[in-house]
Amino acid sequence: MNQKIFVSAKEVADRAGVSRSAVSRTFTPGASVSEETRRRVMEAAEALGYHVNHLARGLMRNESGLVCLIVSEMDTPYRASLIRAISRQLQNVSKIAMLINTDRSDKSVDDALRLAISYRADASIILSGMPDKSISDLCVKSGQRLVLINRDEEREGALMINLHDREAARRAFIAFQRAGCRRLAFANSDVGTPSLMAREEGFVSAAQAAGFEVAVERFGSTRYQSGVVLAQRLLTREVRPDAIFCANDLLACGVMDTARHQFRLEIPNDLCVVGFDDIEQASWSSYELTTFAQPVDRIAEEAVSWLAKPLYDAGLSCKLSAELNWRGSVRGG
Amino acid sequence: MNQKIFVSAKEVADRAGVSRSAVSRTFTPGASVSEETRRRVMEAAEALGYHVNHLARGLMRNESGLVCLIVSEMDTPYRASLIRAISRQLQNVSKIAMLINTDRSDKSVDDALRLAISYRADASIILSGMPDKSISDLCVKSGQRLVLINRDEEREGALMINLHDREAARRAFIAFQRAGCRRLAFANSDVGTPSLMAREEGFVSAAQAAGFEVAVERFGSTRYQSGVVLAQRLLTREVRPDAIFCANDLLACGVMDTARHQFRLEIPNDLCVVGFDDIEQASWSSYELTTFAQPVDRIAEEAVSWLAKPLYDAGLSCKLSAELNWRGSVRGG
DNA sequence: TTGTATGCGTTATCAG
DNA sequence: CTGATAACGCATACAA
């Protein structure tokens, strides 16, 4: 690594003919500096290209301004929009997002959290996976905030933001029922995330309570290609479903495309489909997918405003509702 | 902000019965520590939950390990996948991505770059917008690396990664020609990014050289909805195009959906479409879009490997090719 | 190999 | 309001 030569407060002080403290105060909101001193400092800073060293400031203040975002498959539409919403909100409160990729393994989440500790991040926000309790406890004990989004498991001292998945699933069933569907199915991935399982269980139990059986298939990840496979499995069953609730929109897109192009089915006439997330593609005219909207802005807001709070109640839980967006993939509406 | 209490090297040293330097050396690869000392230090560190403070380390070493990613509309498929590729590669070389959202204004890019300087980022990678020369010069002068991706403008000392846009556009024309298309059109946004304009100019000039006129429309952003509008304008022209080259895939999706559902056109029989980026949706069976693939992994690799190089040649330029992915949206192939 | 002393760029404390 | 001085947590030159 080549040498970096940033200009320091001392250099600014020398040029302005004041003490280093004066420079520091000039860049500390609310500190008392005379107008004249501030002017001379600013002038020197401008000329030299001085910028406060946030590393050193963080060291002193014990507050880095860094917030760690821990996430896998971040190129997925829902994840990407959530990351965007969060990072924007963080910028509004003068914090900055550090992005860490994880893979399927929970070990990579542990490593990410260790990294967050190393950088003295003010908080970590976990969008994927679940860290080991020992390491998440260490975070909390060290005074680092922890936010878990759609991770149902409990963690002491963390803010947990979840959706009413079961309730949404119940409404999906009602939507199908109103559309006159009788042969229900649920298309799930086999990753088994609590929130995905809650959608499945909520749907199945609501249907059963009304005397309906549900054909359930689980396969692969929560991406488009898995939807293709799931549709192939479901639509070749002896009793072909006339309604499929998909664990998320990406699966739903794969299901719809396969139903149309491979099985020549018309949506919603032959088959009704409901998804979850309300990614941008859901509104595209090839899909017009009826789906539950993840309140990404709301989620980001809840997370960031909690981080900004000076005191906080440990073990807070925040339950949000997912609104159903009616579009053309279900009859009636 | 509540108090953070991380364990320091001194505490580890006390518990292990060694000096603080011994602890430091234990966590510095390549430093000379006896096996016995290292063992005791590691044991104490483990028990106490010690993690090296990267803020302090960065202050000493003059190398933060932070790399700033400056990007707008990061929830867009191409951007999201590029961010993912870059952040993964960074992690491989023990660096970490800081994410900064910008909006349309170049001022927000300047602000982002200032933030990068404040955090003493080892490098900044700009995916959107263009900073003022004075501020980008300050970065370079300060020893911070600068990478510009698909930003044609020149910056002293920066690595510029670009695609052969004009060449790709020429191949798009050839593809249409082979498919027997005669009424060519280009669908562009009106943001006027150099790389987008290069695609337009390359396409138009290649067509003109062969004696074809091109209907050009420019509107809005590079997103789906703009594609809808562009299709409406192009397909209601007196001579209806039978081939549309779109500045990117998102526009192409909007164009295709509109052509099909609003104008009842068959693709590729009535209309051939070519896009740019090769986002995931391009391969979905509703689109089967023939498109140029942005080599995201390659771009990320070039950027990150340059950052890892100890010495570097100023003003490096890297030109990459975009491969054409043939799918069903163009006849023949 | 080990410990001591010094400095990295800040901010906070305190005396003036 | 201002300037000197002491931390913050770490890495390293130096002496042992």
Short mmCIF file of N, CA, C and O in Angstrom, two decimals, chain B residues 205-268:
data_model
loop_
_atom_site.label_atom_id
_atom_site.label_comp_id
_atom_site.label_asym_id
_atom_site.label_seq_id
_atom_site.Cartn_x
_atom_site.Cartn_y
_atom_site.Cartn_z
N SER B 205 -24.48 5.17 -35.88
CA SER B 205 -23.47 5.33 -36.93
C SER B 205 -23.25 4.04 -37.70
O SER B 205 -23.04 4.06 -38.91
N ALA B 206 -23.33 2.89 -37.00
CA ALA B 206 -23.18 1.62 -37.70
C ALA B 206 -24.32 1.43 -38.69
O ALA B 206 -24.13 0.97 -39.82
N ALA B 207 -25.52 1.82 -38.27
CA ALA B 207 -26.68 1.68 -39.14
C ALA B 207 -26.57 2.62 -40.34
O ALA B 207 -26.79 2.21 -41.49
N GLN B 208 -26.19 3.84 -40.06
CA GLN B 208 -26.08 4.82 -41.14
C GLN B 208 -25.01 4.40 -42.15
O GLN B 208 -25.19 4.57 -43.36
N ALA B 209 -23.93 3.85 -41.65
CA ALA B 209 -22.87 3.40 -42.55
C ALA B 209 -23.39 2.35 -43.52
O ALA B 209 -22.87 2.18 -44.63
N ALA B 210 -24.43 1.64 -43.09
CA ALA B 210 -25.00 0.60 -43.95
C ALA B 210 -26.26 1.10 -44.67
O ALA B 210 -26.98 0.32 -45.29
N GLY B 211 -26.50 2.39 -44.55
CA GLY B 211 -27.62 2.98 -45.27
C GLY B 211 -28.96 2.90 -44.56
O GLY B 211 -30.01 3.02 -45.19
N PHE B 212 -28.95 2.70 -43.24
CA PHE B 212 -30.21 2.63 -42.48
C PHE B 212 -30.40 3.88 -41.63
O PHE B 212 -29.43 4.43 -41.09
N GLU B 213 -31.63 4.28 -41.51
CA GLU B 213 -31.94 5.34 -40.57
C GLU B 213 -32.31 4.72 -39.24
O GLU B 213 -32.79 3.58 -39.20
N VAL B 214 -32.12 5.43 -38.14
CA VAL B 214 -32.51 4.92 -36.83
C VAL B 214 -33.44 5.91 -36.14
O VAL B 214 -33.13 7.10 -36.05
N ALA B 215 -34.58 5.41 -35.69
CA ALA B 215 -35.48 6.24 -34.90
C ALA B 215 -35.00 6.24 -33.47
O ALA B 215 -34.94 5.19 -32.84
N VAL B 216 -34.67 7.41 -32.97
CA VAL B 216 -34.14 7.49 -31.61
C VAL B 216 -35.12 8.19 -30.68
O VAL B 216 -35.66 9.25 -31.02
N GLU B 217 -35.37 7.57 -29.55
CA GLU B 217 -36.19 8.23 -28.53
C GLU B 217 -35.40 8.24 -27.22
O GLU B 217 -34.73 7.28 -26.89
N ARG B 218 -35.53 9.35 -26.51
CA ARG B 218 -34.90 9.43 -25.19
C ARG B 218 -35.94 9.88 -24.19
O ARG B 218 -36.68 10.83 -24.44
N PHE B 219 -35.99 9.18 -23.08
CA PHE B 219 -36.95 9.56 -22.04
C PHE B 219 -36.57 9.02 -20.67
O PHE B 219 -36.18 7.86 -20.53
N GLY B 220 -36.74 9.86 -19.68
CA GLY B 220 -36.65 9.45 -18.27
C GLY B 220 -35.37 8.77 -17.83
O GLY B 220 -34.29 9.03 -18.35
N SER B 221 -35.53 7.91 -16.84
CA SER B 221 -34.39 7.19 -16.27
C SER B 221 -34.15 5.91 -17.06
O SER B 221 -34.74 5.70 -18.11
N THR B 222 -33.28 5.07 -16.55
CA THR B 222 -33.01 3.81 -17.25
C THR B 222 -33.81 2.67 -16.64
O THR B 222 -33.36 1.54 -16.58
N ARG B 223 -35.02 2.97 -16.18
CA ARG B 223 -35.81 1.94 -15.52
C ARG B 223 -36.99 1.49 -16.37
O ARG B 223 -37.31 2.08 -17.40
N TYR B 224 -37.61 0.44 -15.90
CA TYR B 224 -38.71 -0.22 -16.61
C TYR B 224 -39.78 0.75 -17.11
O TYR B 224 -40.19 0.70 -18.27
N GLN B 225 -40.22 1.64 -16.25
CA GLN B 225 -41.31 2.54 -16.62
C GLN B 225 -40.96 3.43 -17.80
O GLN B 225 -41.80 3.76 -18.62
N SER B 226 -39.69 3.82 -17.87
CA SER B 226 -39.26 4.61 -19.01
C SER B 226 -39.36 3.79 -20.29
O SER B 226 -39.71 4.30 -21.35
N GLY B 227 -39.06 2.50 -20.16
CA GLY B 227 -39.17 1.60 -21.31
C GLY B 227 -40.59 1.55 -21.83
O GLY B 227 -40.82 1.50 -23.05
N VAL B 228 -41.54 1.58 -20.91
CA VAL B 228 -42.95 1.58 -21.31
C VAL B 228 -43.26 2.80 -22.16
O VAL B 228 -43.84 2.70 -23.25
N VAL B 229 -42.84 3.95 -21.68
CA VAL B 229 -43.09 5.20 -22.42
C VAL B 229 -42.39 5.20 -23.76
O VAL B 229 -42.97 5.57 -24.79
N LEU B 230 -41.13 4.75 -23.74
CA LEU B 230 -40.36 4.73 -24.99
C LEU B 230 -41.01 3.84 -26.03
O LEU B 230 -41.07 4.18 -27.22
N ALA B 231 -41.52 2.70 -25.60
CA ALA B 231 -42.19 1.79 -26.54
C ALA B 231 -43.43 2.46 -27.11
O ALA B 231 -43.72 2.36 -28.31
N GLN B 232 -44.18 3.14 -26.25
CA GLN B 232 -45.38 3.80 -26.73
C GLN B 232 -45.04 4.84 -27.80
O GLN B 232 -45.73 4.97 -28.80
N ARG B 233 -43.98 5.56 -27.58
CA ARG B 233 -43.59 6.57 -28.56
C ARG B 233 -43.09 5.95 -29.85
O ARG B 233 -43.46 6.37 -30.95
N LEU B 234 -42.26 4.94 -29.70
CA LEU B 234 -41.67 4.34 -30.91
C LEU B 234 -42.69 3.57 -31.73
O LEU B 234 -42.69 3.63 -32.96
N LEU B 235 -43.57 2.85 -31.03
CA LEU B 235 -44.48 1.95 -31.76
C LEU B 235 -45.71 2.66 -32.33
O LEU B 235 -46.54 2.04 -32.98
N THR B 236 -45.83 3.94 -32.03
CA THR B 236 -46.93 4.70 -32.64
C THR B 236 -46.40 5.61 -33.75
O THR B 236 -47.12 6.44 -34.29
N ARG B 237 -45.13 5.46 -34.04
CA ARG B 237 -44.56 6.25 -35.14
C ARG B 237 -45.14 5.82 -36.48
O ARG B 237 -45.64 4.70 -36.61
N GLU B 238 -45.04 6.71 -37.44
CA GLU B 238 -45.61 6.42 -38.77
C GLU B 238 -45.03 5.11 -39.33
O GLU B 238 -45.76 4.22 -39.74
N VAL B 239 -43.69 5.06 -39.33
CA VAL B 239 -43.09 3.77 -39.70
C VAL B 239 -42.74 3.04 -38.40
O VAL B 239 -41.87 3.46 -37.65
N ARG B 240 -43.49 1.97 -38.16
CA ARG B 240 -43.28 1.27 -36.89
C ARG B 240 -42.00 0.45 -36.94
O ARG B 240 -41.82 -0.36 -37.86
N PRO B 241 -41.12 0.62 -35.96
CA PRO B 241 -39.85 -0.12 -35.94
C PRO B 241 -40.10 -1.63 -35.86
O PRO B 241 -41.09 -2.07 -35.27
N ASP B 242 -39.20 -2.40 -36.47
CA ASP B 242 -39.27 -3.85 -36.30
C ASP B 242 -38.05 -4.35 -35.53
O ASP B 242 -37.80 -5.55 -35.42
N ALA B 243 -37.29 -3.38 -35.00
CA ALA B 243 -36.12 -3.73 -34.19
C ALA B 243 -35.80 -2.57 -33.25
O ALA B 243 -35.70 -1.43 -33.69
N ILE B 244 -35.68 -2.88 -31.97
CA ILE B 244 -35.33 -1.83 -31.01
C ILE B 244 -34.13 -2.26 -30.18
O ILE B 244 -34.16 -3.32 -29.54
N PHE B 245 -33.09 -1.43 -30.22
CA PHE B 245 -31.94 -1.66 -29.35
C PHE B 245 -32.13 -0.74 -28.14
O PHE B 245 -32.29 0.46 -28.29
N CYS B 246 -32.14 -1.34 -26.96
CA CYS B 246 -32.40 -0.56 -25.75
C CYS B 246 -31.09 -0.31 -24.99
O CYS B 246 -30.23 -1.19 -24.91
N ALA B 247 -30.97 0.86 -24.42
CA ALA B 247 -29.74 1.26 -23.74
C ALA B 247 -29.41 0.33 -22.58
O ALA B 247 -28.25 0.17 -22.22
N ASN B 248 -30.44 -0.25 -21.97
CA ASN B 248 -30.16 -1.29 -20.96
C ASN B 248 -31.34 -2.26 -20.85
O ASN B 248 -32.40 -2.04 -21.45
N ASP B 249 -31.15 -3.30 -20.06
CA ASP B 249 -32.15 -4.37 -19.99
C ASP B 249 -33.46 -3.93 -19.36
O ASP B 249 -34.54 -4.39 -19.75
N LEU B 250 -33.37 -3.06 -18.39
CA LEU B 250 -34.58 -2.62 -17.71
C LEU B 250 -35.50 -1.92 -18.71
O LEU B 250 -36.71 -2.16 -18.75
N LEU B 251 -34.93 -1.06 -19.52
CA LEU B 251 -35.71 -0.42 -20.58
C LEU B 251 -36.26 -1.48 -21.52
O LEU B 251 -37.42 -1.43 -21.92
N ALA B 252 -35.43 -2.46 -21.85
CA ALA B 252 -35.85 -3.50 -22.79
C ALA B 252 -37.06 -4.27 -22.25
O ALA B 252 -37.98 -4.60 -22.99
N CYS B 253 -37.05 -4.56 -20.95
CA CYS B 253 -38.19 -5.28 -20.36
C CYS B 253 -39.47 -4.45 -20.50
O CYS B 253 -40.53 -4.98 -20.85
N GLY B 254 -39.36 -3.17 -20.23
CA GLY B 254 -40.51 -2.30 -20.38
C GLY B 254 -40.98 -2.23 -21.82
O GLY B 254 -42.18 -2.26 -22.11
N VAL B 255 -40.03 -2.17 -22.73
CA VAL B 255 -40.36 -2.12 -24.15
C VAL B 255 -41.06 -3.41 -24.57
O VAL B 255 -42.10 -3.39 -25.24
N MET B 256 -40.53 -4.54 -24.19
CA MET B 256 -41.09 -5.83 -24.60
C MET B 256 -42.50 -6.01 -24.04
O MET B 256 -43.42 -6.43 -24.76
N ASP B 257 -42.65 -5.72 -22.76
CA ASP B 257 -43.97 -5.88 -22.15
C ASP B 257 -45.00 -5.01 -22.83
O ASP B 257 -46.13 -5.43 -23.09
N THR B 258 -44.61 -3.78 -23.13
CA THR B 258 -45.54 -2.86 -23.77
C THR B 258 -45.86 -3.30 -25.20
O THR B 258 -47.01 -3.24 -25.63
N ALA B 259 -44.83 -3.72 -25.91
CA ALA B 259 -45.04 -4.19 -27.28
C ALA B 259 -46.02 -5.36 -27.30
O ALA B 259 -46.93 -5.42 -28.13
N ARG B 260 -45.86 -6.25 -26.36
CA ARG B 260 -46.72 -7.44 -26.34
C ARG B 260 -48.13 -7.14 -25.85
O ARG B 260 -49.11 -7.46 -26.50
N HIS B 261 -48.20 -6.54 -24.68
CA HIS B 261 -49.51 -6.43 -24.03
C HIS B 261 -50.31 -5.24 -24.51
O HIS B 261 -51.53 -5.26 -24.46
N GLN B 262 -49.63 -4.20 -24.94
CA GLN B 262 -50.38 -3.02 -25.35
C GLN B 262 -50.54 -2.96 -26.86
O GLN B 262 -51.56 -2.52 -27.37
N PHE B 263 -49.53 -3.42 -27.58
CA PHE B 263 -49.58 -3.34 -29.06
C PHE B 263 -49.80 -4.70 -29.71
O PHE B 263 -49.80 -4.81 -30.92
N ARG B 264 -49.94 -5.75 -28.88
CA ARG B 264 -50.22 -7.09 -29.40
C ARG B 264 -49.19 -7.56 -30.42
O ARG B 264 -49.53 -8.22 -31.39
N LEU B 265 -47.96 -7.18 -30.20
CA LEU B 265 -46.91 -7.61 -31.13
C LEU B 265 -46.28 -8.91 -30.63
O LEU B 265 -46.22 -9.15 -29.43
N GLU B 266 -45.83 -9.72 -31.58
CA GLU B 266 -45.11 -10.93 -31.21
C GLU B 266 -43.61 -10.69 -31.31
O GLU B 266 -43.14 -10.09 -32.27
N ILE B 267 -42.93 -11.17 -30.30
CA ILE B 267 -41.48 -11.05 -30.30
C ILE B 267 -40.90 -12.44 -30.45
O ILE B 267 -41.32 -13.35 -29.72
N PRO B 268 -40.04 -12.72 -31.42
CA PRO B 268 -39.35 -11.76 -32.29
C PRO B 268 -39.99 -11.58 -33.67
O PRO B 268 -39.40 -10.91 -34.50
#
